[in-house]
């Protein structure tokens, strides 16, 4: 049995019809490797912030930051970068959920199932999920925090955290903001090859629509 941590952010909005896709993604790692990863990412974060004169790494504000982090993340065997793509134009199931928390819950539920099928995690493992803070009321926060643990015995916790307090959430932000909300993703690009992520799509047809060799 392993204890995994999955840190997620999103790029796009379920309600924005000017964007075809919403991207949810981030990093998965075994908790036993956390100390090793901290020794890599804490000084990396400090260095990159000093170079760019910032306190937080934001992919939407400065896309250049991605290339300074992606090659390092992609080269670490103990980390699995993950990307989940939802085509809002064709994924009609999300239209029936009138609450933002329901949409996120279902998207992450499908991501978890794909990770299970791919062998990234197993039913006997434990999974702790941390999400960059979403603007939700108290009722929706409760739903976000309780739905997935009720669906999967191995999901032990779902929490939100301000990315300012989490280097890994900032890395998740850089990752998801590299993937387009409007156009196709070119798998042969140097940027994607450096990161070497696991890319999953909610619909199988999205693989052909969104991913380009």
CSV table of C-alpha atoms in Angstrom, one decimal:
chain,number,residue,atom,x,y,z
A,1,UNK,CA,0.0,0.0,0.0
A,2,UNK,CA,1.2,3.5,-0.9
A,3,UNK,CA,0.1,6.9,0.3
A,4,UNK,CA,-0.3,9.3,-2.6
A,5,UNK,CA,-0.8,13.0,-2.8
A,6,UNK,CA,-2.5,14.6,-5.8
A,7,UNK,CA,-2.2,18.4,-6.1
A,8,UNK,CA,-4.5,19.9,-8.7
A,9,UNK,CA,-5.3,23.2,-10.3
A,10,UNK,CA,-7.5,24.1,-13.3
A,11,UNK,CA,-7.2,26.3,-16.4
A,12,UNK,CA,-10.5,27.5,-17.8
A,13,UNK,CA,-14.0,27.7,-16.4
A,14,UNK,CA,-16.9,25.3,-16.9
A,15,UNK,CA,-19.2,28.3,-17.5
A,16,UNK,CA,-17.0,30.2,-20.0
A,17,UNK,CA,-18.3,29.4,-23.5
A,18,UNK,CA,-15.5,31.2,-25.2
A,19,UNK,CA,-13.2,28.4,-24.1
A,20,UNK,CA,-13.8,25.0,-25.6
A,21,UNK,CA,-11.8,23.0,-23.0
A,22,UNK,CA,-11.2,23.0,-19.3
A,23,UNK,CA,-7.9,21.6,-18.1
A,24,UNK,CA,-7.5,20.0,-14.7
A,25,UNK,CA,-4.1,18.8,-13.7
A,26,UNK,CA,-1.1,18.8,-11.5
A,27,UNK,CA,1.3,16.4,-9.8
A,28,UNK,CA,0.9,13.0,-8.2
A,29,UNK,CA,3.6,11.6,-5.9
A,30,UNK,CA,4.1,9.1,-3.1
A,31,UNK,CA,4.2,10.7,0.3
A,32,UNK,CA,7.3,8.8,1.2
A,33,UNK,CA,9.2,10.9,-1.4
A,34,UNK,CA,7.9,14.2,0.0
A,35,UNK,CA,11.1,15.1,1.8
A,36,UNK,CA,13.2,14.4,-1.2
A,37,UNK,CA,11.0,16.5,-3.4
A,38,UNK,CA,11.0,19.4,-0.9
A,39,UNK,CA,14.8,19.5,-1.2
A,40,UNK,CA,14.4,20.0,-4.9
A,41,UNK,CA,11.5,22.3,-5.1
A,42,UNK,CA,12.0,24.7,-2.2
A,43,UNK,CA,15.4,26.0,-3.5
A,44,UNK,CA,14.1,25.9,-7.1
A,45,UNK,CA,11.1,28.0,-6.2
A,46,UNK,CA,13.3,30.5,-4.3
A,47,UNK,CA,15.7,30.8,-7.3
A,48,UNK,CA,13.0,31.2,-9.9
A,49,UNK,CA,11.1,33.7,-7.8
A,50,UNK,CA,14.3,35.7,-7.3
A,51,UNK,CA,15.1,35.7,-11.0
A,52,UNK,CA,11.6,36.8,-12.0
A,53,UNK,CA,11.1,39.1,-9.1
A,54,UNK,CA,7.9,37.4,-7.9
A,55,UNK,CA,6.6,35.8,-4.7
A,56,UNK,CA,4.4,33.2,-6.4
A,57,UNK,CA,4.7,31.2,-9.7
A,58,UNK,CA,1.7,31.9,-11.9
A,59,UNK,CA,1.5,30.3,-15.3
A,60,UNK,CA,-1.3,32.6,-16.5
A,61,UNK,CA,0.7,35.7,-15.6
A,62,UNK,CA,4.1,34.6,-16.9
A,63,UNK,CA,4.1,31.6,-19.3
A,64,UNK,CA,8.0,31.7,-19.4
A,65,UNK,CA,8.0,30.2,-15.9
A,66,UNK,CA,6.9,26.9,-17.3
A,67,UNK,CA,10.1,26.1,-19.2
A,68,UNK,CA,12.2,26.7,-16.1
A,69,UNK,CA,10.2,24.1,-14.1
A,70,UNK,CA,8.8,21.6,-16.6
A,71,UNK,CA,12.2,19.9,-17.5
A,72,UNK,CA,12.9,19.4,-13.8
A,73,UNK,CA,9.5,18.0,-13.0
A,74,UNK,CA,9.6,15.8,-16.1
A,75,UNK,CA,13.0,14.3,-15.1
A,76,UNK,CA,11.9,13.3,-11.6
A,77,UNK,CA,10.8,9.6,-11.5
A,78,UNK,CA,9.0,10.1,-8.2
A,79,UNK,CA,6.5,12.6,-9.8
A,80,UNK,CA,3.7,11.9,-12.3
A,81,UNK,CA,2.4,15.0,-13.9
A,82,UNK,CA,-1.2,14.5,-14.9
A,83,UNK,CA,-3.5,16.4,-17.2
A,84,UNK,CA,-7.3,15.8,-17.6
A,85,UNK,CA,-9.1,17.5,-20.6
A,86,UNK,CA,-12.8,18.1,-20.7
A,87,UNK,CA,-14.4,19.2,-24.0
A,88,UNK,CA,-17.2,21.5,-22.7
A,89,UNK,CA,-18.7,21.6,-26.2
A,90,UNK,CA,-19.3,17.8,-26.4
A,91,UNK,CA,-19.3,16.7,-22.7
A,92,UNK,CA,-23.0,17.4,-22.1
A,93,UNK,CA,-23.1,15.6,-18.8
A,94,UNK,CA,-21.6,18.6,-17.1
A,95,UNK,CA,-24.4,20.9,-18.2
A,96,UNK,CA,-26.9,19.1,-15.9
A,97,UNK,CA,-24.9,20.0,-12.8
A,98,UNK,CA,-26.0,23.5,-11.6
A,99,UNK,CA,-23.3,23.8,-9.0
A,100,UNK,CA,-19.6,24.4,-9.6
A,101,UNK,CA,-18.6,21.9,-7.0
A,102,UNK,CA,-20.6,19.1,-8.7
A,103,UNK,CA,-18.8,19.8,-12.0
A,104,UNK,CA,-15.3,19.6,-10.3
A,105,UNK,CA,-16.3,16.5,-8.4
A,106,UNK,CA,-17.4,14.6,-11.5
A,107,UNK,CA,-14.3,15.7,-13.5
A,108,UNK,CA,-11.9,14.6,-10.7
A,109,UNK,CA,-13.9,11.4,-10.2
A,110,UNK,CA,-13.3,10.5,-13.9
A,111,UNK,CA,-9.6,11.5,-13.6
A,112,UNK,CA,-9.2,9.1,-10.6
A,113,UNK,CA,-10.9,6.3,-12.6
A,114,UNK,CA,-8.5,6.8,-15.5
A,115,UNK,CA,-5.5,6.9,-13.1
A,116,UNK,CA,-6.7,3.6,-11.6
A,117,UNK,CA,-7.1,2.0,-15.1
A,118,UNK,CA,-3.6,3.2,-16.0
A,119,UNK,CA,-2.1,1.8,-12.8
A,120,UNK,CA,-0.9,5.1,-11.4
A,121,UNK,CA,-2.8,4.3,-8.2
A,122,UNK,CA,-4.4,1.2,-6.9
A,123,UNK,CA,-7.6,0.5,-4.8
A,124,UNK,CA,-5.4,-0.6,-1.9
A,125,UNK,CA,-3.6,2.7,-1.8
A,126,UNK,CA,-4.5,5.9,0.1
A,127,UNK,CA,-5.0,9.1,-1.8
A,128,UNK,CA,-5.0,12.7,-0.4
A,129,UNK,CA,-6.2,15.4,-2.8
A,130,UNK,CA,-5.3,19.1,-2.5
A,131,UNK,CA,-7.0,21.6,-4.8
A,132,UNK,CA,-6.1,25.2,-5.4
A,133,UNK,CA,-8.7,27.2,-3.6
A,134,UNK,CA,-12.0,27.6,-5.6
A,135,UNK,CA,-14.4,30.4,-4.9
A,136,UNK,CA,-17.3,28.4,-3.3
A,137,UNK,CA,-19.9,29.0,-0.7
A,138,UNK,CA,-19.9,26.9,2.5
A,139,UNK,CA,-22.4,24.3,1.1
A,140,UNK,CA,-20.4,23.8,-2.0
A,141,UNK,CA,-17.2,23.6,-0.1
A,142,UNK,CA,-18.7,20.8,2.0
A,143,UNK,CA,-19.8,19.0,-1.2
A,144,UNK,CA,-16.3,19.4,-2.7
A,145,UNK,CA,-14.6,18.0,0.4
A,146,UNK,CA,-16.9,15.0,1.0
A,147,UNK,CA,-18.1,13.7,-2.4
A,148,UNK,CA,-14.9,11.9,-3.5
A,149,UNK,CA,-14.2,10.3,-0.1
A,150,UNK,CA,-17.8,8.9,-0.3
A,151,UNK,CA,-17.2,7.5,-3.8
A,152,UNK,CA,-13.8,5.9,-3.2
A,153,UNK,CA,-12.7,4.2,0.0
A,154,UNK,CA,-9.1,5.0,-0.7
A,155,UNK,CA,-9.6,8.8,-1.1
A,156,UNK,CA,-9.0,9.9,2.5
A,157,UNK,CA,-9.2,13.7,2.1
A,158,UNK,CA,-10.0,16.5,-0.3
A,159,UNK,CA,-9.0,19.9,0.8
A,160,UNK,CA,-8.5,23.3,-0.7
A,161,UNK,CA,-5.5,25.5,-0.1
A,162,UNK,CA,-4.3,28.9,-1.3
A,163,UNK,CA,-1.6,28.3,-3.8
A,164,UNK,CA,0.5,31.1,-2.1
A,165,UNK,CA,1.1,28.6,0.7
A,166,UNK,CA,2.0,25.6,-1.5
A,167,UNK,CA,4.9,25.3,-3.9
A,168,UNK,CA,3.4,22.1,-5.5
A,169,UNK,CA,0.1,23.9,-6.2
A,170,UNK,CA,2.1,26.6,-7.9
A,171,UNK,CA,3.8,24.0,-10.0
A,172,UNK,CA,0.3,22.5,-10.8
A,173,UNK,CA,-0.7,26.0,-11.9
A,174,UNK,CA,2.3,26.2,-14.3
A,175,UNK,CA,1.5,22.8,-15.7
A,176,UNK,CA,-2.2,23.3,-16.5
A,177,UNK,CA,-1.7,26.8,-17.9
A,178,UNK,CA,0.6,25.3,-20.6
A,179,UNK,CA,-2.3,23.4,-22.1
A,180,UNK,CA,-4.6,25.3,-24.3
A,181,UNK,CA,-8.2,26.0,-23.4
A,182,UNK,CA,-9.1,26.9,-27.0
A,183,UNK,CA,-7.0,25.0,-29.5
A,184,UNK,CA,-5.2,21.7,-29.9
A,185,UNK,CA,-2.2,20.5,-27.9
A,186,UNK,CA,0.9,19.5,-29.9
A,187,UNK,CA,2.4,16.4,-28.2
A,188,UNK,CA,5.6,16.7,-30.2
A,189,UNK,CA,6.4,20.2,-28.8
A,190,UNK,CA,9.5,20.5,-26.7
A,191,UNK,CA,7.5,22.0,-23.9
A,192,UNK,CA,5.2,18.9,-23.6
A,193,UNK,CA,8.1,16.5,-24.1
A,194,UNK,CA,10.0,18.2,-21.3
A,195,UNK,CA,7.2,17.6,-18.8
A,196,UNK,CA,6.2,14.1,-20.1
A,197,UNK,CA,2.8,14.1,-18.5
A,198,UNK,CA,0.0,11.6,-18.4
A,199,UNK,CA,-2.8,13.1,-20.5
A,200,UNK,CA,-6.3,11.8,-20.1
A,201,UNK,CA,-9.5,13.0,-21.8
A,202,UNK,CA,-13.0,12.8,-20.5
A,203,UNK,CA,-14.3,11.7,-24.0
A,204,UNK,CA,-12.3,9.3,-26.1
A,205,UNK,CA,-13.0,11.4,-29.2
A,206,UNK,CA,-11.3,14.3,-27.5
A,207,UNK,CA,-8.0,12.5,-28.0
A,208,UNK,CA,-8.3,13.0,-31.7
A,209,UNK,CA,-9.8,16.5,-31.4
A,210,UNK,CA,-7.4,17.9,-28.9
A,211,UNK,CA,-4.1,16.0,-29.1
A,212,UNK,CA,-2.0,16.5,-32.1
A,213,UNK,CA,1.2,14.5,-32.8
